[in-house]
XYZ file of C-alpha atoms in Angstrom:
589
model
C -1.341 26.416 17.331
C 1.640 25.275 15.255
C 1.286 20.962 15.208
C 4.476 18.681 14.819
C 3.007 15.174 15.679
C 2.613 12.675 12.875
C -0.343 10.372 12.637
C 0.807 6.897 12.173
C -1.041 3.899 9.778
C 1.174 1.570 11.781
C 0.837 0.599 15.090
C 3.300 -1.441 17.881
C 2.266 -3.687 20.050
C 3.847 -6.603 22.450
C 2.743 -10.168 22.950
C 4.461 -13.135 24.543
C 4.861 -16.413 22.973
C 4.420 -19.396 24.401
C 5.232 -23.701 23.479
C 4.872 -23.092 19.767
C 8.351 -21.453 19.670
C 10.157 -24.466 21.148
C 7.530 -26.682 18.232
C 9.147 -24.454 15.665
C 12.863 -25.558 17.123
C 12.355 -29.149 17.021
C 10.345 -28.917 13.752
C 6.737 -29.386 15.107
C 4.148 -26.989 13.332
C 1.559 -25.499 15.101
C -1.332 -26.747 13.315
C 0.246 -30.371 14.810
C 0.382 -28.938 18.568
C -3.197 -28.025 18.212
C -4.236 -31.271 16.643
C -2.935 -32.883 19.757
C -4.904 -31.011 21.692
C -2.460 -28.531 23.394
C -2.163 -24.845 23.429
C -5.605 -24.690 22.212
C -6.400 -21.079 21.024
C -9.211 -18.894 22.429
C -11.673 -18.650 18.872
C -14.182 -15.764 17.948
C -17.152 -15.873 16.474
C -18.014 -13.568 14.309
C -21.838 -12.373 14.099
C -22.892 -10.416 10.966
C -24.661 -6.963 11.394
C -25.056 -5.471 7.953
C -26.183 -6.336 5.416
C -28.645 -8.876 6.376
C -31.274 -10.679 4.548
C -33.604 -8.341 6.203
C -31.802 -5.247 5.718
C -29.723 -5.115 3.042
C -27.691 -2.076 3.833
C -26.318 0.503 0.874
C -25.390 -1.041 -2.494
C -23.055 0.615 -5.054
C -23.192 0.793 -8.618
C -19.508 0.414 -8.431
C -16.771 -1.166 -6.728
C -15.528 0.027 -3.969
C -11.509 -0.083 -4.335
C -10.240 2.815 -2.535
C -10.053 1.938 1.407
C -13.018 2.890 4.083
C -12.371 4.869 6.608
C -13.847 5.629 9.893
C -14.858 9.018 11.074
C -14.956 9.718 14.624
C -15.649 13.541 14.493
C -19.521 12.891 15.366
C -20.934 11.506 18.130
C -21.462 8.070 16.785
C -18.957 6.613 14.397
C -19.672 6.760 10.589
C -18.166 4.648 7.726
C -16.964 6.625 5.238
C -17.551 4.647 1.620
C -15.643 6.254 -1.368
C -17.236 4.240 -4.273
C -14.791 4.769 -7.581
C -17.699 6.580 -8.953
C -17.150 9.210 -7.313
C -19.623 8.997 -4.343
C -18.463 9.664 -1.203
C -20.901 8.068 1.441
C -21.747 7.782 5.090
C -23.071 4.593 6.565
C -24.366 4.609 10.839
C -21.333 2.464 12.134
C -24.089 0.255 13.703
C -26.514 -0.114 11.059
C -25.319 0.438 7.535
C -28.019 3.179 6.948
C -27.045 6.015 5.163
C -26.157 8.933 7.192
C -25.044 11.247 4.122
C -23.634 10.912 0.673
C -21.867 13.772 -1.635
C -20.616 13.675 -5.250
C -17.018 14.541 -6.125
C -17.858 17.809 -8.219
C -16.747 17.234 -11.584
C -17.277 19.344 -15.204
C -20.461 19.334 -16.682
C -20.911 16.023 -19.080
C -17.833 14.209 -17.418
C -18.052 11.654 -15.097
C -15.679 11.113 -11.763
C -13.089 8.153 -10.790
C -12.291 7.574 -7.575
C -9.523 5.285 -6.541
C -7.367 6.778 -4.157
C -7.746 5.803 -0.604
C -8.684 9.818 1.238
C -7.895 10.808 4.318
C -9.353 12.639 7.298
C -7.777 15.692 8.914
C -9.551 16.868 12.160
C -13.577 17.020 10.779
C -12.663 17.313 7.118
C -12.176 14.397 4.587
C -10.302 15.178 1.447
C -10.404 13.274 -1.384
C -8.232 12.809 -5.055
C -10.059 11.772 -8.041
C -10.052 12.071 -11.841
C -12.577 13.029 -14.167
C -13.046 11.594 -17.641
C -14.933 12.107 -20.527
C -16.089 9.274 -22.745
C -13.768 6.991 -20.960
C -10.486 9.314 -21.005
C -9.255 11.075 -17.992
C -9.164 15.023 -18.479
C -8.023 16.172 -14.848
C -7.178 15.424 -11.819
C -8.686 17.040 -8.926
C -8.492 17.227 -4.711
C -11.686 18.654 -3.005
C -12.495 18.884 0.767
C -15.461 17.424 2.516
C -16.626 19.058 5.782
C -17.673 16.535 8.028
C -19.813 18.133 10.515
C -21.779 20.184 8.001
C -21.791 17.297 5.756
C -20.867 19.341 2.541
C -18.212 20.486 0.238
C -16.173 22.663 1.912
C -16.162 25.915 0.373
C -13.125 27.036 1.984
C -11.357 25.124 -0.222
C -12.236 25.310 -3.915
C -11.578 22.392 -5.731
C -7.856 21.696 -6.960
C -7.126 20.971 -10.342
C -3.584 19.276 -10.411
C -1.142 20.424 -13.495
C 2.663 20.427 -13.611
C 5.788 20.755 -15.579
C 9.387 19.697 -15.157
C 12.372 20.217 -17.537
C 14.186 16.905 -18.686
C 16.679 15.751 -17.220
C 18.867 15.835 -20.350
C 17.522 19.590 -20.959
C 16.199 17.783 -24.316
C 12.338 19.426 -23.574
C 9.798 19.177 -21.124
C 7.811 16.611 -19.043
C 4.064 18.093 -18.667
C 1.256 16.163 -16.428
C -0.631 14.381 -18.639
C -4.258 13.557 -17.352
C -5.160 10.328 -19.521
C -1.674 8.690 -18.698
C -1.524 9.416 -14.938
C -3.731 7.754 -12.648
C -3.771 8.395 -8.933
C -4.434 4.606 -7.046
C -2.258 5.535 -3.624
C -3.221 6.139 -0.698
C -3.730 10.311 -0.048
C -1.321 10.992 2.627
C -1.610 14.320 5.252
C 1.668 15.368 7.824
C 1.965 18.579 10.186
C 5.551 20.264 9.700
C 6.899 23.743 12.081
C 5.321 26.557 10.706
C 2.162 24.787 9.481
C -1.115 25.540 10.610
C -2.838 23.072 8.391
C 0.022 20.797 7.298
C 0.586 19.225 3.727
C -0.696 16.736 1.758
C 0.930 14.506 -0.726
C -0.779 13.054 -3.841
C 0.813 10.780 -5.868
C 0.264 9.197 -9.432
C 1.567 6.527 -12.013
C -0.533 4.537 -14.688
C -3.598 2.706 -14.718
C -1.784 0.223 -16.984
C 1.498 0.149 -18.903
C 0.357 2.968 -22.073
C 3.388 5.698 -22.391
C 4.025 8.310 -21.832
C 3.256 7.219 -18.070
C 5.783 8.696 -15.194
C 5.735 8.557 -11.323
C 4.159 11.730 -10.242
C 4.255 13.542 -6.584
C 2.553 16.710 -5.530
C 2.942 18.647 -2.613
C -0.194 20.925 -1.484
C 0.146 23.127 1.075
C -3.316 23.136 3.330
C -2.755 26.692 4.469
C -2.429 28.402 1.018
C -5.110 25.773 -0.206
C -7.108 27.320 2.473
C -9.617 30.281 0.930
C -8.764 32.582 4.272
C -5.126 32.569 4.043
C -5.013 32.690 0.139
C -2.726 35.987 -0.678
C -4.683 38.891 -1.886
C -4.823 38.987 -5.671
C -3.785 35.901 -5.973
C -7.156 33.660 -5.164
C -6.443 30.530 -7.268
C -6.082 27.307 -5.632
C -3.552 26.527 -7.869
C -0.783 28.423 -5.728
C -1.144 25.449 -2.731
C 0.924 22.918 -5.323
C 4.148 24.161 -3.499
C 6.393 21.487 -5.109
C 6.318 18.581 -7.571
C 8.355 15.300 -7.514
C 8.911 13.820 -11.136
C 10.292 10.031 -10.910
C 11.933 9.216 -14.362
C 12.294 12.773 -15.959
C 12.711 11.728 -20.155
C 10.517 14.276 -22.341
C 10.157 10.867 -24.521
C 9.094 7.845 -23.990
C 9.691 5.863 -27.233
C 8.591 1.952 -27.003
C 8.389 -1.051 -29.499
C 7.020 -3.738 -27.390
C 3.444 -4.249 -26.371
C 3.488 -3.117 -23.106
C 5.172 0.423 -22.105
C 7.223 -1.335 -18.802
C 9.396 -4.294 -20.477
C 12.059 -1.742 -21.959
C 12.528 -0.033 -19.243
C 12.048 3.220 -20.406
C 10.145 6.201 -18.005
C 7.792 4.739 -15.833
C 8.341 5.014 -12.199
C 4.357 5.310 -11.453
C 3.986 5.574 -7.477
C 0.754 3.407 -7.181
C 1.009 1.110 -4.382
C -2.748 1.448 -2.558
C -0.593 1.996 0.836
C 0.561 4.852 -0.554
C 3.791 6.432 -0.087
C 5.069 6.147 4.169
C 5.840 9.575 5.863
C 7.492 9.237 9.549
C 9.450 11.745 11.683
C 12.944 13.067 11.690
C 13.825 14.985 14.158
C 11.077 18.317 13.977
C 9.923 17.550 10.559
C 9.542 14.229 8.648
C 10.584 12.238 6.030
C 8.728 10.571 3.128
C 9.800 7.039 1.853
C 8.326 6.994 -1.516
C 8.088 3.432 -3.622
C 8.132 3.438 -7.251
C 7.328 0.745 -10.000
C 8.318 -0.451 -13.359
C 10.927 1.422 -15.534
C 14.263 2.655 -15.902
C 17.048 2.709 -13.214
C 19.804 5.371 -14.738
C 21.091 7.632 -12.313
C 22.647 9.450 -14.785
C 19.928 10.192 -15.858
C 18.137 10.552 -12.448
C 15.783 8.050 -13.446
C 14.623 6.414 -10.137
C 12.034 3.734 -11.108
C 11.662 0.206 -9.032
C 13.370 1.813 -6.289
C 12.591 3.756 -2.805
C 13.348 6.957 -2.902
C 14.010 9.091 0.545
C 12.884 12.706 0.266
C 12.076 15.780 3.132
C 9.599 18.375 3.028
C 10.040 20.083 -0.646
C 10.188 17.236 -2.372
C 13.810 18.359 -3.525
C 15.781 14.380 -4.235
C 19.323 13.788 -3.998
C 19.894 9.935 -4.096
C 23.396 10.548 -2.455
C 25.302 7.782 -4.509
C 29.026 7.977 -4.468
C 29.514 9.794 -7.709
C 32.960 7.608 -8.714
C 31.475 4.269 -7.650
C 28.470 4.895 -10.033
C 29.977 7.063 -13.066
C 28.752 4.760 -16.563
C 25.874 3.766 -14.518
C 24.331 0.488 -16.165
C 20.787 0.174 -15.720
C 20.837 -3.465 -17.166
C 23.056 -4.491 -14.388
C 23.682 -1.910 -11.891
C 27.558 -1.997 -10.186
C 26.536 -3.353 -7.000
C 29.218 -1.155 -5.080
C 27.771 1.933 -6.627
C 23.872 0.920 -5.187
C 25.344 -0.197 -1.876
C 26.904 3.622 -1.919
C 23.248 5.795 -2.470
C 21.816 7.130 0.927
C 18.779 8.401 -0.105
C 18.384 5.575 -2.818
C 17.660 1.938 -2.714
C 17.869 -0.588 -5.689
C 16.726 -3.675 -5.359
C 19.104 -7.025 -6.048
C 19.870 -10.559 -5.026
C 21.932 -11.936 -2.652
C 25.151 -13.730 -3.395
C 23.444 -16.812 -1.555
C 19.848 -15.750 -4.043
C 18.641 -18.022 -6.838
C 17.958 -16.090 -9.976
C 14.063 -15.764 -10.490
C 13.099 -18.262 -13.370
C 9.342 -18.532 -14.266
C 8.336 -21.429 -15.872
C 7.491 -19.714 -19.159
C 11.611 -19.116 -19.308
C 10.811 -15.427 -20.213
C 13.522 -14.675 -17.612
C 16.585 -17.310 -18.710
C 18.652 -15.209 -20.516
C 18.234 -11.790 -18.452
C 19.390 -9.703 -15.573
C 17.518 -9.402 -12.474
C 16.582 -5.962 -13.007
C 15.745 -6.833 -17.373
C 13.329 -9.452 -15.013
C 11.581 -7.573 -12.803
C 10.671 -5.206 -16.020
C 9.479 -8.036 -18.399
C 7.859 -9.370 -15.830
C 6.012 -6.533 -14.061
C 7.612 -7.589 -11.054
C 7.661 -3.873 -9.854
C 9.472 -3.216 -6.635
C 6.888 -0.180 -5.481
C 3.945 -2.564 -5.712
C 4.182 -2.325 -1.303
C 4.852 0.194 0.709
C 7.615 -0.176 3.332
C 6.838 -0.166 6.628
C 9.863 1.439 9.305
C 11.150 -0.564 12.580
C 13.257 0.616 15.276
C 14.981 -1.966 16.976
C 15.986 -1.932 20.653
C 19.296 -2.364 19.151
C 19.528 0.764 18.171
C 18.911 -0.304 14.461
C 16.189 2.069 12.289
C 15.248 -0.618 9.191
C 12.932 -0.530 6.610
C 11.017 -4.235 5.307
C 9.819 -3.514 1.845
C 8.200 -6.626 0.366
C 8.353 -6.643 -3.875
C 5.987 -8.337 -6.498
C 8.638 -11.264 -7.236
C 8.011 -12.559 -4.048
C 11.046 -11.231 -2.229
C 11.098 -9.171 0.934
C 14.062 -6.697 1.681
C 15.710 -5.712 4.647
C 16.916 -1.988 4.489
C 18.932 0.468 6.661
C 16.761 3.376 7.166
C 18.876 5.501 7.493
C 21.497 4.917 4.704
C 18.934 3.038 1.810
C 22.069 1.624 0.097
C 22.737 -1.069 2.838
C 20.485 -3.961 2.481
C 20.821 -6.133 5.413
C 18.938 -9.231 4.124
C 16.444 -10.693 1.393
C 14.448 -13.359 1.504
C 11.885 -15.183 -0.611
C 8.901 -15.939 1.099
C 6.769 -17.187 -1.346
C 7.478 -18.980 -4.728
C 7.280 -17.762 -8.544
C 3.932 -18.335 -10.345
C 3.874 -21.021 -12.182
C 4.965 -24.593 -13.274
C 5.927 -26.366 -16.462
C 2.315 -28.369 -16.149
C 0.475 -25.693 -13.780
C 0.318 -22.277 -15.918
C 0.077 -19.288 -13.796
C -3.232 -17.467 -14.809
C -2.340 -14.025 -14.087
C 1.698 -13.403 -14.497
C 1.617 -9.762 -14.126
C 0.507 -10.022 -10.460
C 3.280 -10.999 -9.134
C 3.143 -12.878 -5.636
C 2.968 -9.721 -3.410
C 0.979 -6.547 -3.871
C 0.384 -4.791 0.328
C 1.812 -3.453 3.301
C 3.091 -5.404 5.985
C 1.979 -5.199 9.210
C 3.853 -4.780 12.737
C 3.813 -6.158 15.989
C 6.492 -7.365 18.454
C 6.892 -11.013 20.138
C 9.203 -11.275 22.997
C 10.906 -7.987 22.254
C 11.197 -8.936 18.712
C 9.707 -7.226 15.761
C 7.442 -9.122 13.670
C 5.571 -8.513 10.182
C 3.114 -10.169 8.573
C 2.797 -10.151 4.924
C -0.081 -11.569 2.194
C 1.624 -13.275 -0.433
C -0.757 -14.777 -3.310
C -0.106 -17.169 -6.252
C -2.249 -17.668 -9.192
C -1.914 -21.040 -9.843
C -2.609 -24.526 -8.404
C 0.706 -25.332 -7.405
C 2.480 -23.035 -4.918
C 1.475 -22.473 -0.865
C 0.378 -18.786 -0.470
C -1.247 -16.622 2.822
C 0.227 -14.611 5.508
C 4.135 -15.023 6.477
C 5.136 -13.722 9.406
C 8.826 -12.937 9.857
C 11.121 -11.600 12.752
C 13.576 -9.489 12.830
C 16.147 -10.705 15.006
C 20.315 -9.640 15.436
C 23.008 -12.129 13.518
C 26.704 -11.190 14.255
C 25.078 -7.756 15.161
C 23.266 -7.127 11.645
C 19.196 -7.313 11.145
C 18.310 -10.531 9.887
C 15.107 -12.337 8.549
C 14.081 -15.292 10.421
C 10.902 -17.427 9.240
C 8.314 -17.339 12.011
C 5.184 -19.302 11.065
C 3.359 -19.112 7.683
C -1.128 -19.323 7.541
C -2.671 -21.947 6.567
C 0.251 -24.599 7.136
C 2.080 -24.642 3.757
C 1.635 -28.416 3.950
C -1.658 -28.365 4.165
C -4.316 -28.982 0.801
C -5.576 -25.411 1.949
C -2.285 -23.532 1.266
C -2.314 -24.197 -2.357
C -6.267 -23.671 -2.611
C -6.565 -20.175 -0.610
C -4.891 -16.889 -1.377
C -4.771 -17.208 -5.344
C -5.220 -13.544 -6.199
C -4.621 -10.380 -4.607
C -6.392 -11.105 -1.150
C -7.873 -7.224 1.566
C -4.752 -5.247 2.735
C -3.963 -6.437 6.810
C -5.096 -5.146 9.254
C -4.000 -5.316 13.083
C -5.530 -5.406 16.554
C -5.993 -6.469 19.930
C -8.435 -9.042 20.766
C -9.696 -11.104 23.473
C -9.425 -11.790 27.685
C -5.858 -12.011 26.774
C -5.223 -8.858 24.531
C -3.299 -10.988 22.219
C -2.421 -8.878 18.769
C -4.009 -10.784 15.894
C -3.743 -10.426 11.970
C -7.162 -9.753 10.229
C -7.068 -10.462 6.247
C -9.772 -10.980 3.938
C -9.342 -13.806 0.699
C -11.222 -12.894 -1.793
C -13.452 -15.134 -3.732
C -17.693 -15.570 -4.855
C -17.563 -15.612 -1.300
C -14.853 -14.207 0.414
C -13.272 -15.235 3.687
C -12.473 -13.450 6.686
C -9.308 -14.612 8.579
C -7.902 -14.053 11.883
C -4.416 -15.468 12.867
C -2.781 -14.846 16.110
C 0.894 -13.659 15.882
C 2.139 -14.845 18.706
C 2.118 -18.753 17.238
C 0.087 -18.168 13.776
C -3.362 -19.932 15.159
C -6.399 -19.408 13.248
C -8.686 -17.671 15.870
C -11.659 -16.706 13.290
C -13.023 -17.505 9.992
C -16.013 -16.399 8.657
C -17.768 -16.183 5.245
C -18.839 -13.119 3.774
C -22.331 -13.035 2.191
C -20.243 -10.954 -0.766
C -16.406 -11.726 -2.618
C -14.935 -9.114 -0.833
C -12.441 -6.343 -2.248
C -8.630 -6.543 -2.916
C -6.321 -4.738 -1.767
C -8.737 -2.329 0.119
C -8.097 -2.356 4.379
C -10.615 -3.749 6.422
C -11.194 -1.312 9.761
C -12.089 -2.351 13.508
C -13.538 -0.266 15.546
C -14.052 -1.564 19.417
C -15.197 -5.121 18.793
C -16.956 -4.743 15.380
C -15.186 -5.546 12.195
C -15.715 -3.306 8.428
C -14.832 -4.732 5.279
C -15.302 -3.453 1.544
C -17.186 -5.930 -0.705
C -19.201 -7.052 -3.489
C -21.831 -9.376 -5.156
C -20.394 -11.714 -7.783
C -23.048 -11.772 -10.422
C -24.476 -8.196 -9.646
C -21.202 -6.497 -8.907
C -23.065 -4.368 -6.301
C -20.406 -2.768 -4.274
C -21.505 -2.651 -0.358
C -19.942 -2.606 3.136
C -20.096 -5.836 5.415
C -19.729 -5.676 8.934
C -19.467 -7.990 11.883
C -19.291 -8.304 15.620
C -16.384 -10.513 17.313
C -17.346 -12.201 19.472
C -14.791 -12.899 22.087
C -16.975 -14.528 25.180
């Protein structure tokens, strides 16, 4: 049976709010309401299950930094762990005990890396991973895990990755190149006409900033991947790559600084742990595809720190008015020409926008876009995540490492509705900022609606002493009939001694769900520390509704998962660096 649904990472719900909006009109936070005692929120307790000091659970001998996942395909549910190792594990949903565990296969004498959050299909988890040999990565490989039988699956003989495109100059060609790509996003799976199996889409940039380093997107067709519909003759796996993406096309990649991303040269790596965001258009799909640090030329169809739109195929036109954009500058792109591209969107300030300036000056005397390079402020550290407005309005919110959040027609890229900073540069004249290239934003934002408006919440961090960080939620609203930011509450108070003491690194990715007597949505995030901290805010009015310690630091940039009342999150034990899952009941008597 031919399957055309989508299955969705992002989910809608509606909530009403209450006094806290007319506090936020007069200027009253809502920490103050609930100091005077009104609108007191329900709170949960949270109640730890595993690990205990009686039962420790499973350790790791590594981290855990791709995402968990939850299997449902048995009857009782089953954490799946995919240590970057190279393990793939199975822990009793209840318990922590080891159902199960498999190794990614890998060549004899090499070991296997595992980043890359997997995904399930149905009762089979596959998973992307590269294998390396005395510390350099040799290949990159996709195998499939049958769930019931808990084994490889057979029917699908491991993948080994390779690809060539031409230049886009016709000067040579761009080849694949194992030790320089590095696959960190998310594996993502969608159903198309025609497609018994569907197609998945595995993407790739850098683990750091060494050239030759591209962005990198493969297209694998399930059903040819699949041993039983393989073409007689013609058994190699290899025939299920049915099409390859290639973000900044150059055959060379020639660099005098230090690091391989402040020229702006190549690049492009698609990396963000979200991982690229596929929803549907009319009976197929379309993937909105994020890329990082690099060079912006469309002449020479380089499309790094931008989104790029694409269908099924992978093929790219960025639709940019070709007279608008002919000399195109990739120092300081005609705005006219960006605000043309359909299929393309650049990032840029507002008229009304102050230019960034980090304390270090290292920005004074450049371009916004010269910026964003030197600074690793890559736009395709987040994925975007898509609203449709009752208005009628389809828009895009794609937050970027400087701090910035964009507002983007979704259905013509070039329009960008609004931007708005939402959390301050790194750094002061007397307060350095410890880690620079992390930028201020690294995650996904989460969505939810409050009296018919949209809302996301997004994790900002700042790595110095100085600055208020956490969650910022934002609503969408209508201004003289455009999309618009408008500031909706920001966790903990940025007032308050704890804003400028919490979220100093890159904190869990959110997660959402419904909790409590009153189904209220609420905004789970973990802060990561010796002891990280488990947070969860209300959206409605931004109340803290649970806090709990974790017995390890927890894991950035990894999603926690909820399942029914009980609560999953990656983690591990400063000192040891065991890797291990924690997990706790909410408590919401």
């Amino acid at each position: 049976m031919t399957k055309t649904a989508i299955k969705f990472t992002v989910r809608h719900f509606s909530a009403a709010i209450a006094i806290v909006a007319v506090a936020s009109i007069v200027g009253i936070s809502s920490a103050s309401l609930y100091s005077a005692g009104l609108n007191q929120p329900e709170y949960f307790k949270l109640e730890r299950l595993f690990p205990t000091d009686t039962f420790p659970s499973v350790s790791f001998d590594e981290s855990i930094i791709a995402s968990p996942l939850l299997d449902l395909s048995q009857q009782k549910p089953r954490v799946i762990v995919p240590a970057s190792n190279g393990i793939i594990a199975a822990l009793d949903g209840e318990t922590g005990a080891l159902d199960w565990q498999i190794n990614a296969p890998t060549p004899e004498g090499q070991q296997a890396q595992l980043i890359s959050t997997p995904v399930i299909i149905g009762n089979k988890l596959v998973i992307l991973y590269q294998c390396l040999k005395k510390g350099v990565r040799t290949s990159h490989r996709l195998a499939v895990i049958d769930l019931v039988n808990k084994q490889l699956d057979e029917e699908f003989p491991v993948l080994v990755l390779s690809a060539e495109k031409s230049a886009a100059d016709g000067s040579g060609t761009v080849r694949f190149n194992p030790p320089t790509a590095f696959s960190h996003s998310a594996l993502k799976h969608a159903y198309t006409p025609g497609s018994e199996l569907g197609y998945l889409y595995a993407a790739f940039g850098n683990a750091g900033d060494e050239q030759p380093y591209h962005g990198w997107l493969f297209e694998i067709d399930m059903d040819a991947w699949h041993v039983s519909r393989q073409e007689p003759g013609n058994e190699s796996a290899k025939q299920a790559i049915t099409n390859v993406l290639l973000t900044t096309p150059e055959a060379e990649c020639p660099v005098t600084q230090a690091y391989g991303n402040q020229e702006m040269i190549c690049g492009g790596g698609i990396w963000t742990p979200s991982g690229l965001q596929i929803y549907p258009s009319g009976d197929e799909f379309e993937l909105f595809v994020p890329t990082g640090n690099g060079q912006i030329d469309l002449d020479r169809q380089d499309y790094a720190n931008t989104i790029m739109r694409l269908k099924p195929g992978l093929e790219f036109d960025a639709g940019c008015d070709a007279k608008l954009c002919a000399n195109f500058n990739p120092v300081n792109p005609d705005k006219a020409c960006m605000a043309s591209c359909k299929n393309l969107f650049i990032p840029r300030l507002q008229e009304t926008d102050a230019s960034l300036k980090p304390a270090t000056g290292d920005c004074d005397t450049k371009s916004f876009w010269e910026c964003l390079a030197w600074m690793d402020y890559d736009l395709g550290s987040s994925a975007p995540v898509k609203v449709d407005m009752k208005s009628g309005h389809a828009v895009l919110v794609q937050p970027s490492k400087d701090g910035g959040v964009y507002l983007i027609d979704a259905e013509h890229l070039g329009t960008q509705y609004d931007r708005l900073q939402i959390v301050d540069v790194c750094g002061t004249q007397t307060d350095e900022c410890r880690f620079g290239w992390m930028g201020m934003i690294v995650t996904q934002p989460v969505l939810t609606a409050i009296d018919d408006d949209p809302v996301v919440v997004i994790p900002t961090f700042v790595a110095d002493k100085t600055h208020p960080a956490g969650l910022v939620a934002l609503k969408i609203v209508l201004e003289e009939g455009l999309p618009k930011f408008k500031r909706f509450w920001q966790f903990p108070d940025p007032s308050s001694p704890e804003s400028v003491q919490t979220f100093r690194s890159h904190p869990s990715l959110p997660i959402i769900n419904m909790q409590g007597k009153n189904g209220n949505a609420i905004v789970w995030t973990v802060d990561i520390g010796n002891n990280g901290t488990v947070y969860g805010v209300r959206i409605k009015d931004g109340a803290l509704v649970a806090k709990q310690t974790l017995k390890g630091a927890g894991r950035p940039l990894s999603a926690p998962i909820i399942h029914g009342n009980i609560l999953y999150v990656a983690s591990i034990m400063p000192g040891t660096n065991k890797a291990m899952m924690e997990a706790y009941r909410i408590d919401t008597e």
